[in-house]
């Protein structure tokens, strides 16, 4: 067990998979000598060379399509989109091509590729570099979507994503890159589709993923001081979603608070809430299913405004207290 | 040019088969047997056939929405193609793709695309995979004049050019992108000029002359396998409407008639006859054979079962 | 009051607005002599000429950006994307540009444009021409999204969209184009953000929009025979959403069935369900909030498969009966 | 070339102001007063200034993420620009945009874009609006060498070319797209060659020579206003890192040093001195004035309030 950063865990996962399987390779903008905009791939060019660590021109649609085509013909590309906001430029290739190829060709091909992209605000990069875009691609059958919150999950889930025979969008959390956490040694693969109950509890379920997990856990810590036992669940993988874990937690506690950084309206919290309210758990609910999420605005530049639009630990705490009343 | 007789025969057979396939498909449409739409390449057969004749069996193609000729020329089984057209369980895509998504991976046809320009980056990826896996293979990416105005055209050719990938970008310029005349959709008259943006060779050829297309494709393949991408522009004409829902308001009957006179099948036949390589009877024989093959395909497709609703959730994920 | 088709209603709205306001113009692929892939703009070139009915090359990103730029500098463009699936190609221009310009420039500009695009399956056009994509763009503050189900609504809502000073995505329903309905004469503008209770009822709320409305109404008719009084609500505008109408209907009936054509997982039904379950209505619910939606698969070509993946009248009826039990 | 003295002075003033703005901005960064990142155009000042000097006051520009020089040269108020940089309520975008989204519509600057290539189609739209509203105006769209590999570059120039819109596509080729050398991102050495894909003129000019840029911009504007789009390529070099997080591992110090010697300000100054148009004292005076203006801007920005959280939900919708 080593304490490493989230960025290092991602790099380790890729490097180990590349050593294991010659079909795995990387492509993206400035991932070589530059090491990626967030330094995740630093050093990989030196180890694997320019044939397998492929810097590309600034052409997101072509990069994504190139990954699709390479994947369809025997390779296992890992591509990087520098900021998840730019997935919009590659959206046709991701949504209409990668996600559809297998089905529309009657199972003749598979598309084993990973699209890595960092999301989230907090870096002062404003409206076009700070979004949390998961909801935009979660209504697309054929895609899988993962959003790890710890170095250990990042590593284990990325390994699973690379080995998966489907297109997986791997949403990294910008503000977590420099955070450290324990990561088990060896080849640990965490299957997609399994939520993680980070903290068991009985009075209220706090369901979240990504960067908000830390705040949810802090809030749970505080709640414990009030004698409120909060169960905190990290979804980790958004599609496939661990509905069983969600529903059984809701049944157990009867009170659910959903937290995410992405804007509230039309966000993925809706799917989680709807899943609960159309399940057996409905009959166990003691309170409305509450969503706490980013404000419905583009991300502003000013740091106070920027910080002011995402759920804070205090807001989570207040909502949980209110729910648990 | 000394092309073996079998090669010539094979080329004409593919063109005749394409024509027969499409004329039959139109008949099936008018009989109300087809749900959906289709894009016919009548008048453009020399492009798919000439290109596929000029490449090697191990090469891959990416086809377009107007891809019947490309698919057939690459050696696709027409029974399973017709079955797909009718949405049957025995279709090459199990009835899920339809004629806009015909693919036959076993025959090196990686699939037609319903998104104009959508296949171009994917073809580049296949060419990249080719190089990385050190396979002796070239990828041919078909697309239209209209598609050459999509951003993917630009990004993809640029990417392929900096990586010197073994790929031929085959632009079928049939004078229209749906209703927009190519002269209105761009400010240049020779699409091959666009190659100069990427430092790669551009070639333009009469797309109604199958022998010229064949020769150009051979040359382009040769270049691609050694030195990287080529933009090969095939000038031809779409005789039928864009799809089933086209009233033709955007062009004159005279223009269509003029191009009908340039029919690539007739033209090829007259060359073959003139050069004394084939007799009229032999040509008629190939035509009859094509008709029979397509008739068989229709019988196969019509007698095939509809896919079961149980299959609808299959193949979403691998 | 005239009986006209949905397509005609859309054309009338555009033509009337173009006659009223010289700043309104159209751009898109094959909207001129061809009259649009679905014939909606047929005849408009003749009336308004090529300067205001602008055929474009096949370049969705440029078309959308051109609309954004023209809107930012004094025009009121209506652009057409031939199939809503192709919005993916223009996604950056729509989501990162049109939706953000006003906010990120501190209110210096507005972007009064309408993006029209048809959605839905049922035409045998398979996976890349048949999707219902609303959820992909509903988590984007700055955009408005409308999805009319009748000729009258199509006309009135399109007029409101054209007069709106924000980017509005106007999602037309392919299979409704040829359907006729009464449309009031004169300049009737239907404000965005108001749901329509097509049929009042007391036992169950059926909430839907777009093509599924017809089936919901048929099901309600059948339910009436069983003595079940169904309230059928057409949301019409998805963003802004009439949450008040939704919540009060749920309070009234205590039973809610949400129906949409788009795939279920991650679909907009989640937002509707979550809105209810996090509102006062929660306390009035007598049954789980049920979602009936498209199957989570790409749209298949075969007509039986294609028909088999969207909610049928029978399925709506069965779900409603089950809920009302 | 007989350029009025005031024009020359104005050009040098803009360049000096840009340099002073950026050097100050870097200092503010190192003092920890800036949240976010920034992209500096040091070494490229002649491009923004030369182009903006060559167009008319009513013309519009679309700037890039590396747009300080473009904005200042178009006549932006530096107080409000600095305030925006510091995210203050008095910033030109009320603190919501930051330096990647500087815009000043009143000065004809329709905004910088954080999406590489994202502004190009929008500029085309503004040019379309110009024509439809019969305004005597030209639009200048700035973008980089890297951006010229985005699909939007291709689609936008093509669209502008078929509509013959009054637009100048000004490509600032600073040799790099982040870490990728322009020679690695494309297979051609002169980006202006790409104009030939659209049947429009391409011009290449030494982007470190402000007078050459100015002359080329005048010519390009003239052409654009009468005959439609021009692609104007300005060859220069990025002296600083790509953004605040650049370690420079992808290029040599020698290369940077070589280009430092070609500093466009020094070059312009030596021309002005050589030709006896200005004295050293006069130049020093302009430099001092620029420093004072920027000092004032910093004071203005620093003394301005942070935006209130109450404003965060404003301006989402009009
Ligand atoms: C991205 C996209 N835009 C528009 C369409 C609608 N469409 C289908 S085919 C076509 C014309 C394509 O022109 P071209 O590339 O020249 O091919 P052709 O149809 O002439 O064979 C159009 C506009 C589409 N399918 N995909
Ligand atoms: C669509 C998109 N891709 C990638 C980036 C990240 N990025 C920001 S600037 C830049 C380099 C742009 O190169 P160029 O166009 O030459 O402009 P320069 O930075 O050299 O001024 C990159 C890759 C981005 N902002 N947007
Ligand atoms: Mg064409
Ligand atoms: Mg550059």
Tab-separated table of C-alpha atoms and ligand atoms in Angstrom, chain A residues 29-30 58 60 82 86 89 129, chain D residues 39 44 65-66 114-116 144-147 150 172 174 176-178 238 242, ligand 2:
chain	number	residue	atom	x	y	z
A	29	UNK	CA	-2.944	16.685	-27.386
A	30	UNK	CA	0.307	17.485	-25.582
A	58	UNK	CA	-5.598	20.032	-32.075
A	60	UNK	CA	-10.667	16.490	-31.142
A	82	UNK	CA	-7.676	17.954	-22.431
A	86	UNK	CA	-14.090	19.745	-25.373
A	89	UNK	CA	-16.258	18.845	-30.340
A	129	UNK	CA	-12.929	24.780	-19.122
D	39	UNK	CA	-1.696	33.016	-22.048
D	44	UNK	CA	3.831	38.372	-30.823
D	65	UNK	CA	-7.170	32.975	-25.560
D	66	UNK	CA	-3.832	34.716	-26.222
D	114	UNK	CA	-11.318	29.484	-24.643
D	115	UNK	CA	-12.101	26.857	-27.243
D	116	UNK	CA	-9.348	26.575	-29.806
D	144	UNK	CA	-3.538	30.262	-34.021
D	145	UNK	CA	-1.535	27.810	-36.051
D	146	UNK	CA	-2.871	25.035	-33.837
D	147	UNK	CA	-6.443	26.157	-34.412
D	150	UNK	CA	-9.579	22.171	-36.077
D	172	UNK	CA	-1.160	33.990	-35.711
D	174	UNK	CA	3.602	31.431	-33.262
D	176	UNK	CA	3.483	26.131	-31.442
D	177	UNK	CA	0.086	24.852	-30.428
D	178	UNK	CA	0.826	24.421	-26.758
D	238	UNK	CA	5.671	32.583	-28.563
D	242	UNK	CA	2.020	28.296	-23.341
E	2	LIG	C1	-10.794	22.755	-28.464
E	2	LIG	C2	-9.633	22.964	-27.600
E	2	LIG	N1	-8.648	22.050	-27.591
E	2	LIG	C3	-7.581	22.209	-26.791
E	2	LIG	C4	-7.480	23.308	-25.983
E	2	LIG	C5	-6.276	23.482	-25.055
E	2	LIG	N2	-5.416	24.506	-25.632
E	2	LIG	C6	-5.539	25.798	-25.286
E	2	LIG	S1	-4.563	26.804	-26.205
E	2	LIG	C7	-3.944	25.469	-27.047
E	2	LIG	C8	-2.935	25.700	-28.126
E	2	LIG	C9	-3.544	26.465	-29.238
E	2	LIG	O1	-2.596	26.613	-30.243
E	2	LIG	P1	-2.715	27.799	-31.260
E	2	LIG	O2	-4.040	27.764	-31.931
E	2	LIG	O3	-1.533	27.752	-32.122
E	2	LIG	O4	-2.708	29.114	-30.358
E	2	LIG	P2	-1.550	29.597	-29.378
E	2	LIG	O5	-1.829	29.029	-28.023
E	2	LIG	O6	-0.271	29.148	-29.930
E	2	LIG	O7	-1.673	31.075	-29.350
E	2	LIG	C10	-4.505	24.291	-26.618
E	2	LIG	C11	-4.178	22.971	-27.150
E	2	LIG	C12	-8.531	24.234	-26.007
E	2	LIG	N3	-8.547	25.302	-25.232
E	2	LIG	N4	-9.579	24.049	-26.836
